[in-house]
mmCIF file of C-alpha atoms in Angstrom:
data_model
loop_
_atom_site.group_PDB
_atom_site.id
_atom_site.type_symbol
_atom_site.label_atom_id
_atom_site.label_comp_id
_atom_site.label_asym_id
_atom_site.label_seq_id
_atom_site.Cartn_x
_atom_site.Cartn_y
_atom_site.Cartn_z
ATOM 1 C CA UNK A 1 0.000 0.000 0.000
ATOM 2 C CA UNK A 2 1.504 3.510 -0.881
ATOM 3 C CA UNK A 3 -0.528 5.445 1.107
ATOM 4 C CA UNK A 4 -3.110 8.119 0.909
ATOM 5 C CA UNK A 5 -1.068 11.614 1.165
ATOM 6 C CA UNK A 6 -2.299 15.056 1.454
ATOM 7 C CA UNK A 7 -0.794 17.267 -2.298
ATOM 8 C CA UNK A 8 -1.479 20.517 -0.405
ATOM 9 C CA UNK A 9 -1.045 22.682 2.740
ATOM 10 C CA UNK A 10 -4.775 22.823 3.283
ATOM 11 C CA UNK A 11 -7.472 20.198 2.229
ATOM 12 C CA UNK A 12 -10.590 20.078 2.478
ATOM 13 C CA UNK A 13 -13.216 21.463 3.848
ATOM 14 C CA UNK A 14 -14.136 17.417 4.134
ATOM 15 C CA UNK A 15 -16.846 15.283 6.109
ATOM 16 C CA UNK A 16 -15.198 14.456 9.013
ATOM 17 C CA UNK A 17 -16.723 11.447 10.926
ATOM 18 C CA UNK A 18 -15.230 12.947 13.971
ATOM 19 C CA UNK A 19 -15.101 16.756 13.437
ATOM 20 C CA UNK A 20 -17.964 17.629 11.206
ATOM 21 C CA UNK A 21 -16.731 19.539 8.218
ATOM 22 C CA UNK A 22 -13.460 20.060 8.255
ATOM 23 C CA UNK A 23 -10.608 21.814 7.142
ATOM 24 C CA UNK A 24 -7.567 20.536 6.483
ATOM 25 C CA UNK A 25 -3.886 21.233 7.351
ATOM 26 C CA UNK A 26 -0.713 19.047 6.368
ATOM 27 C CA UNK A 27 2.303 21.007 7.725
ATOM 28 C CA UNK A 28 4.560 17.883 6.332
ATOM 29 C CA UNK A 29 5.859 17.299 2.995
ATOM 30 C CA UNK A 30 3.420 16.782 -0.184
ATOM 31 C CA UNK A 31 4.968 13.476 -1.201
ATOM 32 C CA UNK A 32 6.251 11.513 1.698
ATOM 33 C CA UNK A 33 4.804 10.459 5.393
ATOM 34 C CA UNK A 34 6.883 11.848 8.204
ATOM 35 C CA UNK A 35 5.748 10.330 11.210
ATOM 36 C CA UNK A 36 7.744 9.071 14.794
ATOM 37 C CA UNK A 37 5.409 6.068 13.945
ATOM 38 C CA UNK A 38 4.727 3.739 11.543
ATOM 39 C CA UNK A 39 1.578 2.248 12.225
ATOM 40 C CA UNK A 40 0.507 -0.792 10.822
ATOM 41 C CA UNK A 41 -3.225 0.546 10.329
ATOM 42 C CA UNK A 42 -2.145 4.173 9.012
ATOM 43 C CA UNK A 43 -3.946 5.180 5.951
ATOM 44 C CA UNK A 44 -1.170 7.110 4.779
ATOM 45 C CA UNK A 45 0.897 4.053 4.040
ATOM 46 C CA UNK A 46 4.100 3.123 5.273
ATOM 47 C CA UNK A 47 6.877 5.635 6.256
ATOM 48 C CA UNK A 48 10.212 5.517 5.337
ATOM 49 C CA UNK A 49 12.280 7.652 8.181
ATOM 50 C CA UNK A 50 11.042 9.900 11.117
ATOM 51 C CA UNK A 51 14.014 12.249 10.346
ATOM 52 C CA UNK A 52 13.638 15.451 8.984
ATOM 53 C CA UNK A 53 14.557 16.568 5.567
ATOM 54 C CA UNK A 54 14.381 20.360 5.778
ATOM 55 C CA UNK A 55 14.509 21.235 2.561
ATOM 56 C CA UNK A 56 11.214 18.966 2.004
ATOM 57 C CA UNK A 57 9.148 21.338 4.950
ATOM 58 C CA UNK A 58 7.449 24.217 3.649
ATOM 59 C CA UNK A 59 8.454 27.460 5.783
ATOM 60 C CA UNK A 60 6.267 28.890 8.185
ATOM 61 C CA UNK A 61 5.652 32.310 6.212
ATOM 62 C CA UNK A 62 4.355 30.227 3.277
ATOM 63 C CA UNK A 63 2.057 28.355 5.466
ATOM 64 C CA UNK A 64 0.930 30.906 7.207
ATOM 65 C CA UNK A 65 0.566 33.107 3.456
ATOM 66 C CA UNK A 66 -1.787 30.068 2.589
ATOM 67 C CA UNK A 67 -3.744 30.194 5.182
ATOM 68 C CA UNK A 68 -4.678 33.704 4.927
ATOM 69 C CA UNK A 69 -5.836 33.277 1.607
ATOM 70 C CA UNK A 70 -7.479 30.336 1.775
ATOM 71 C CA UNK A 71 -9.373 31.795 5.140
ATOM 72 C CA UNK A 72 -10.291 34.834 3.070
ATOM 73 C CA UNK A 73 -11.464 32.813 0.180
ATOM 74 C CA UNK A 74 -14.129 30.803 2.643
ATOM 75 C CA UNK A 75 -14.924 33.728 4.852
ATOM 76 C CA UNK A 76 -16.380 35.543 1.241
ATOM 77 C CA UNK A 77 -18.158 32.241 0.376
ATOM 78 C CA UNK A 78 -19.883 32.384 3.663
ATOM 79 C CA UNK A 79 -18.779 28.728 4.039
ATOM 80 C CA UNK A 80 -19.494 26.973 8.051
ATOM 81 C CA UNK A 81 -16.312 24.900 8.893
ATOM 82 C CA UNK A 82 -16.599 23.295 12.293
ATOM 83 C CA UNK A 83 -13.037 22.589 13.266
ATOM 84 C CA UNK A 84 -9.870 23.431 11.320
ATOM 85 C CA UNK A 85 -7.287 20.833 11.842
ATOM 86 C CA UNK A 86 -3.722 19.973 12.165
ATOM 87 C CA UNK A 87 -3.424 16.474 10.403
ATOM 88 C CA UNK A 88 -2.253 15.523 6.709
ATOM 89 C CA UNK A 89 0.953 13.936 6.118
ATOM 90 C CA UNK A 90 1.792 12.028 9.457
ATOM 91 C CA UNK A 91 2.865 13.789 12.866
ATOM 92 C CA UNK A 92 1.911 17.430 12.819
ATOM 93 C CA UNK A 93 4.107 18.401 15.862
ATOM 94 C CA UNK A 94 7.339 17.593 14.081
ATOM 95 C CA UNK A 95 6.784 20.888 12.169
ATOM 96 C CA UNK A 96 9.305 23.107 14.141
ATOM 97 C CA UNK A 97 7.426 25.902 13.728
ATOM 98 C CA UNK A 98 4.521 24.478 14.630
ATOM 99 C CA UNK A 99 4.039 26.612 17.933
ATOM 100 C CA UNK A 100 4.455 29.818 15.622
ATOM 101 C CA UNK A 101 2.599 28.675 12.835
ATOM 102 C CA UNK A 102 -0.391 27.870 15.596
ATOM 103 C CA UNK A 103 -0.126 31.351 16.879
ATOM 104 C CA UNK A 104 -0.984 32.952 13.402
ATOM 105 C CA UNK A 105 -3.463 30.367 13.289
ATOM 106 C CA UNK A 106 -5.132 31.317 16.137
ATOM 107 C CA UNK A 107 -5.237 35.259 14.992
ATOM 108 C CA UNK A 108 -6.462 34.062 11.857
ATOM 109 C CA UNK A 109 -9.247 31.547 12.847
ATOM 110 C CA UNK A 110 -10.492 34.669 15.401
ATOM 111 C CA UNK A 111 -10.603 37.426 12.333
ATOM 112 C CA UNK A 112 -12.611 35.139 10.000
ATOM 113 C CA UNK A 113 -14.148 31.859 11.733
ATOM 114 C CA UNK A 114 -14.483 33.082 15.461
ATOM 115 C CA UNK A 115 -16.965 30.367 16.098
ATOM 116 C CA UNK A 116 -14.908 27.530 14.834
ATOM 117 C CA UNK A 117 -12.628 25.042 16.906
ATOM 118 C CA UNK A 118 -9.196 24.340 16.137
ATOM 119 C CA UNK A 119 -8.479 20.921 16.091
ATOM 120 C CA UNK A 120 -4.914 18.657 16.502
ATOM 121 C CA UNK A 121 -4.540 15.062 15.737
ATOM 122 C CA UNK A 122 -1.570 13.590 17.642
ATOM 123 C CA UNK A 123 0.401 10.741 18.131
ATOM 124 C CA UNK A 124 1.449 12.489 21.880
ATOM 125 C CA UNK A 125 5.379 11.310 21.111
ATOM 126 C CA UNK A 126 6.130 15.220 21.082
ATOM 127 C CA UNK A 127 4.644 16.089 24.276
ATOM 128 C CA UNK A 128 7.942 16.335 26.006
ATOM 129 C CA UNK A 129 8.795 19.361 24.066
ATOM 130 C CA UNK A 130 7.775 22.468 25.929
ATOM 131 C CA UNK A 131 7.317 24.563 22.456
ATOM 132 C CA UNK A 132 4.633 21.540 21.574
ATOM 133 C CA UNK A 133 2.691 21.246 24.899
ATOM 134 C CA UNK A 134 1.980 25.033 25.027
ATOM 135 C CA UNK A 135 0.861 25.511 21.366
ATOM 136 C CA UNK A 136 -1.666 22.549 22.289
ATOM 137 C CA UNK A 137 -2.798 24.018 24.908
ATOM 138 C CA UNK A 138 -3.935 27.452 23.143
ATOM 139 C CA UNK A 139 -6.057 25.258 21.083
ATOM 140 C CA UNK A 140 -9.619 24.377 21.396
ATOM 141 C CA UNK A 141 -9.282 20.076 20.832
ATOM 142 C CA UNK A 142 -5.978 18.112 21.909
ATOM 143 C CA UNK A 143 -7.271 14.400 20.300
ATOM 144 C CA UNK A 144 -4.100 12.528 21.293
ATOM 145 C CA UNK A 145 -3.160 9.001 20.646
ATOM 146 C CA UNK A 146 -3.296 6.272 23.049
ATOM 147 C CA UNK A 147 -3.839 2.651 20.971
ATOM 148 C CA UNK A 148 -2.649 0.186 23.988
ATOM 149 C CA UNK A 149 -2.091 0.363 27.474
ATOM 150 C CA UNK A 150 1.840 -1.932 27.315
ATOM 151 C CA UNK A 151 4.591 -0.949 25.951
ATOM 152 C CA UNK A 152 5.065 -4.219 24.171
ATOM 153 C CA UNK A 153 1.617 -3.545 22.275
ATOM 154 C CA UNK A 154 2.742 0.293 21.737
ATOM 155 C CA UNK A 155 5.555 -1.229 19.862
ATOM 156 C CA UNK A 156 3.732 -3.976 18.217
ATOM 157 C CA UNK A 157 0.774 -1.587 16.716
ATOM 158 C CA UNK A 158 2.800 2.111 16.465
ATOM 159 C CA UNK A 159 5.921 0.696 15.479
ATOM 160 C CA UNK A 160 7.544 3.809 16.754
ATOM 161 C CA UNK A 161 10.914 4.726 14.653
ATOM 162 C CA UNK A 162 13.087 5.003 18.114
ATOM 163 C CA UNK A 163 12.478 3.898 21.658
ATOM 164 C CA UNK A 164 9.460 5.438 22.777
ATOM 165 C CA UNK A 165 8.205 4.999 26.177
ATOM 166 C CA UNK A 166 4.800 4.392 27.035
ATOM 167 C CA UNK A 167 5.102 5.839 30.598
ATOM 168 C CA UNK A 168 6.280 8.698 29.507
ATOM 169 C CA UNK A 169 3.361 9.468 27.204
ATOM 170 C CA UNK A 170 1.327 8.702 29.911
ATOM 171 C CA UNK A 171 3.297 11.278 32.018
ATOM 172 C CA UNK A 172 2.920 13.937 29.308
ATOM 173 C CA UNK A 173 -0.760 13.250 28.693
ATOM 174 C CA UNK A 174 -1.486 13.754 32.538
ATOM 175 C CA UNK A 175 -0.301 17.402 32.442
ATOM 176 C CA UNK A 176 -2.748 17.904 30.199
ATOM 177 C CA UNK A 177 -5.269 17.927 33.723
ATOM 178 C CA UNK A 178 -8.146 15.702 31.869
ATOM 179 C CA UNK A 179 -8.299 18.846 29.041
ATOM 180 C CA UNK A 180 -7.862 16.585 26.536
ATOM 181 C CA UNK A 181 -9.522 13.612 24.321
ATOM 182 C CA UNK A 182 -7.681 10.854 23.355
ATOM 183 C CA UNK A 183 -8.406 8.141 20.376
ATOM 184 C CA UNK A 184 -7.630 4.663 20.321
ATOM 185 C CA UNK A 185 -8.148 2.424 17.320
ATOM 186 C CA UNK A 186 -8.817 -1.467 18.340
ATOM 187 C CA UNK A 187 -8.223 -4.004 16.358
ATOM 188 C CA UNK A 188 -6.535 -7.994 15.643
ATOM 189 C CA UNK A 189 -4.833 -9.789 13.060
ATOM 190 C CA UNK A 190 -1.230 -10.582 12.135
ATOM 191 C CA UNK A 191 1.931 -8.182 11.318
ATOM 192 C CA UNK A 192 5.514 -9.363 10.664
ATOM 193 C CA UNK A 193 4.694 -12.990 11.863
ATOM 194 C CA UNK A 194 3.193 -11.627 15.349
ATOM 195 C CA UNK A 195 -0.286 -11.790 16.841
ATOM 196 C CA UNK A 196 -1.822 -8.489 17.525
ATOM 197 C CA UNK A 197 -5.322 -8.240 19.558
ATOM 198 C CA UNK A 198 -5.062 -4.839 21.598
ATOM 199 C CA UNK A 199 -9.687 -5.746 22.150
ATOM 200 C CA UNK A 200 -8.400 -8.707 24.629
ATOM 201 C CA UNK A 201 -9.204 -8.434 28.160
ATOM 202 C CA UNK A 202 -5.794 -7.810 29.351
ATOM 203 C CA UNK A 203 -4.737 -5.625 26.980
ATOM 204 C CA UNK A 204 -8.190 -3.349 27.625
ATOM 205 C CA UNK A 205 -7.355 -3.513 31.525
ATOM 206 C CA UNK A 206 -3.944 -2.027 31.047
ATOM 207 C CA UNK A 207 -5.389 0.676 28.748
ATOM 208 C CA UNK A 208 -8.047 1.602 31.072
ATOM 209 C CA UNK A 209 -5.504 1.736 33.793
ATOM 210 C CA UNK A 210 -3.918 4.578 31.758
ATOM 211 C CA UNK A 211 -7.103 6.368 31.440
ATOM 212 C CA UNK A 212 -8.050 6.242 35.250
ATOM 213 C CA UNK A 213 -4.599 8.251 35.529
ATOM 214 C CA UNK A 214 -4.990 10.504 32.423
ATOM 215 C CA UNK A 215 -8.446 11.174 33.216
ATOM 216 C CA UNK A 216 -9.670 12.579 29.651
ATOM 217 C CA UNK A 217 -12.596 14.347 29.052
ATOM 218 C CA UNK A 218 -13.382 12.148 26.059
ATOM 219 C CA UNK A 219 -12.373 9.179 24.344
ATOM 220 C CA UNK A 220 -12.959 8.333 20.953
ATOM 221 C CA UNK A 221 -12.664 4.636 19.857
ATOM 222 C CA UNK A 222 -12.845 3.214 16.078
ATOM 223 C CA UNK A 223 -11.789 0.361 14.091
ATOM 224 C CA UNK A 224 -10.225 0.166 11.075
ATOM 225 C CA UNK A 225 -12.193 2.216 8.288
ATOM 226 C CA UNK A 226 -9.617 2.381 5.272
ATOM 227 C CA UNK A 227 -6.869 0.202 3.369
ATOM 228 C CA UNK A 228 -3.809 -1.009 5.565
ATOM 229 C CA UNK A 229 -0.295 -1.140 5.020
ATOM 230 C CA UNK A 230 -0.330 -4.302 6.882
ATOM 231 C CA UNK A 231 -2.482 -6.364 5.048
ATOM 232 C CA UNK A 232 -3.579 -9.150 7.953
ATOM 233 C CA UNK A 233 -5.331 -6.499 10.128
ATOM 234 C CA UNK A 234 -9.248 -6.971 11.110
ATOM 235 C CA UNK A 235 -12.138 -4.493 11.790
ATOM 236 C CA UNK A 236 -13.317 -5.058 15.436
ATOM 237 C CA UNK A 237 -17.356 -5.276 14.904
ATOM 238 C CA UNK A 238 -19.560 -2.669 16.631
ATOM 239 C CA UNK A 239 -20.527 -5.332 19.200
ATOM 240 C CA UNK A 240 -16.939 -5.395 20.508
ATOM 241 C CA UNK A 241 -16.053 -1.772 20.448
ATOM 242 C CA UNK A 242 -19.616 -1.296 22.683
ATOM 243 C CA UNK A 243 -18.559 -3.432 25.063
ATOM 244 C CA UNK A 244 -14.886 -1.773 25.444
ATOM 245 C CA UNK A 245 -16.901 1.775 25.367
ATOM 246 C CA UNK A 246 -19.606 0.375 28.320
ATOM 247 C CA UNK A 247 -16.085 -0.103 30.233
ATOM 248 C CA UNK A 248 -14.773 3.276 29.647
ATOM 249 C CA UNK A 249 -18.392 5.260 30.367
ATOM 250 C CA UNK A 250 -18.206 3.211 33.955
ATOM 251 C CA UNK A 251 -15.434 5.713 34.282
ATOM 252 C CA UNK A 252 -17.096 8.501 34.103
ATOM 253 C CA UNK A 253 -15.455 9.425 30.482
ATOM 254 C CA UNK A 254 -17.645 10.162 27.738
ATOM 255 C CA UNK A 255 -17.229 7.642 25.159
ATOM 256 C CA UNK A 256 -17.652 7.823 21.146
ATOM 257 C CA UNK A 257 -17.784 5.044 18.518
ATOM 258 C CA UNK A 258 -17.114 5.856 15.305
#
């Protein structure tokens, strides 16, 4: 599978199944996935590296020029957006002007969509950079990833690039003080000659035990909706993802299927 990648700075607006309609931003480069992951359900294919090629990134002033025309173009349609978001080609945090480029954001979603949330998807493996964790929290919607509860499953699902430790994104995601959401997406079937089942029992008990320390406003759960790179992976019925949900509402966390 090559992947589904974002050709532009902003997409969109879109349906969102999450987010309503939605607009769009991929802060990465137009023809590869830059990710510190490499998960084996991500619909943008398989990445390659998790380094940085400079040269590839767009600059902040161009981004920021896009935006601004592209806000002023909508604004004069008297198009409704209901959340702009950071997603597109991978991890949006590894921008590293992503705190800047969220400031301008900010001014810009306040001139000409004051009613509209701004919106992150995150893989919460940048959290321990201070520049990162403040520009989410000036936003309206931190949905940060959380797909298993062990480390061994982290690694088995994520495929994370370098070492990444689980307790330590559980550490970041705690300073958060419950103003976040996160999204997990369950599922089963067979990568690189291993097992994976992150809907079993024990691997749900050690993800709820996370979420009793997190405490999140929200968690959003889904299966697997698109193509994957790995090509033995199965979608968890609705039956099954109810059941996990029921577990999570006993916690007092609101709890969405999609």
């Amino acid at each position: 599978m090559s992947g589904i990648l974002f050709q532009k700075i902003l997409f969109g607006p879109i349906h969102s199944r999450r987010l309503g309609r939605s607009l769009g931003i991929n802060l990465l480069p137009e023809d590869v996935k830059l990710c510190t992951f490499n998960c084996i359900y991500c619909e943008c294919g398989w990445a390659k590296t998790d380094k940085i090629i400079y040269d590839k990134l767009l600059s902040k002033e161009i981004i920021i020029s896009v935006l601004q025309q592209r806000f002023v173009e909508l604004h004069q349609q008297g198009l409704e957006i209901d959340s702009i978001t950071y997603s597109g080609n991978g991890e949006p945090t590894l921008h590293p002007d992503f705190a800047a480029i969220t400031d301008e954001l900010i001014r810009l979603r306040n001139k000409y969509f004051p009613q509209t949330v701004i919106s992150c998807l995150s893989n919460s493996t940048q959290l321990f950079r201070h520049d990162v964790f403040e520009a989410l929290q000036k936003i309206d919607n931190r949905i940060l990833k959380l797909d298993a509860g062990r480390q061994c499953t982290l690694d088995l699902i994520n495929k994370p690039f370098a070492p990444i430790s689980i307790d330590e994104i559980t550490n970041n995601l705690v300073k958060f003080n419950g103003d976040l959401t996160i999204q997990t997406l369950f599922l089963r079937g067979e990568s690189d000659g291993r097992m994976i089942d992150n809907t079993t029992d024990e691997e749900v008990e050690a993800w709820l035990e996370r979420l009793k320390v997190i405490k999140p406003q929200k968690v959003m759960m889904y299966p697997i909706d698109r193509e994957t790179p790995a090509k033995n992976l199965k979608k968890i019925s609705k039956e099954e993802m109810e059941t996990i949900a029921e577990k999570v509402q006993r916690l007092g966390i609101t709890t969405l299927i999609y």
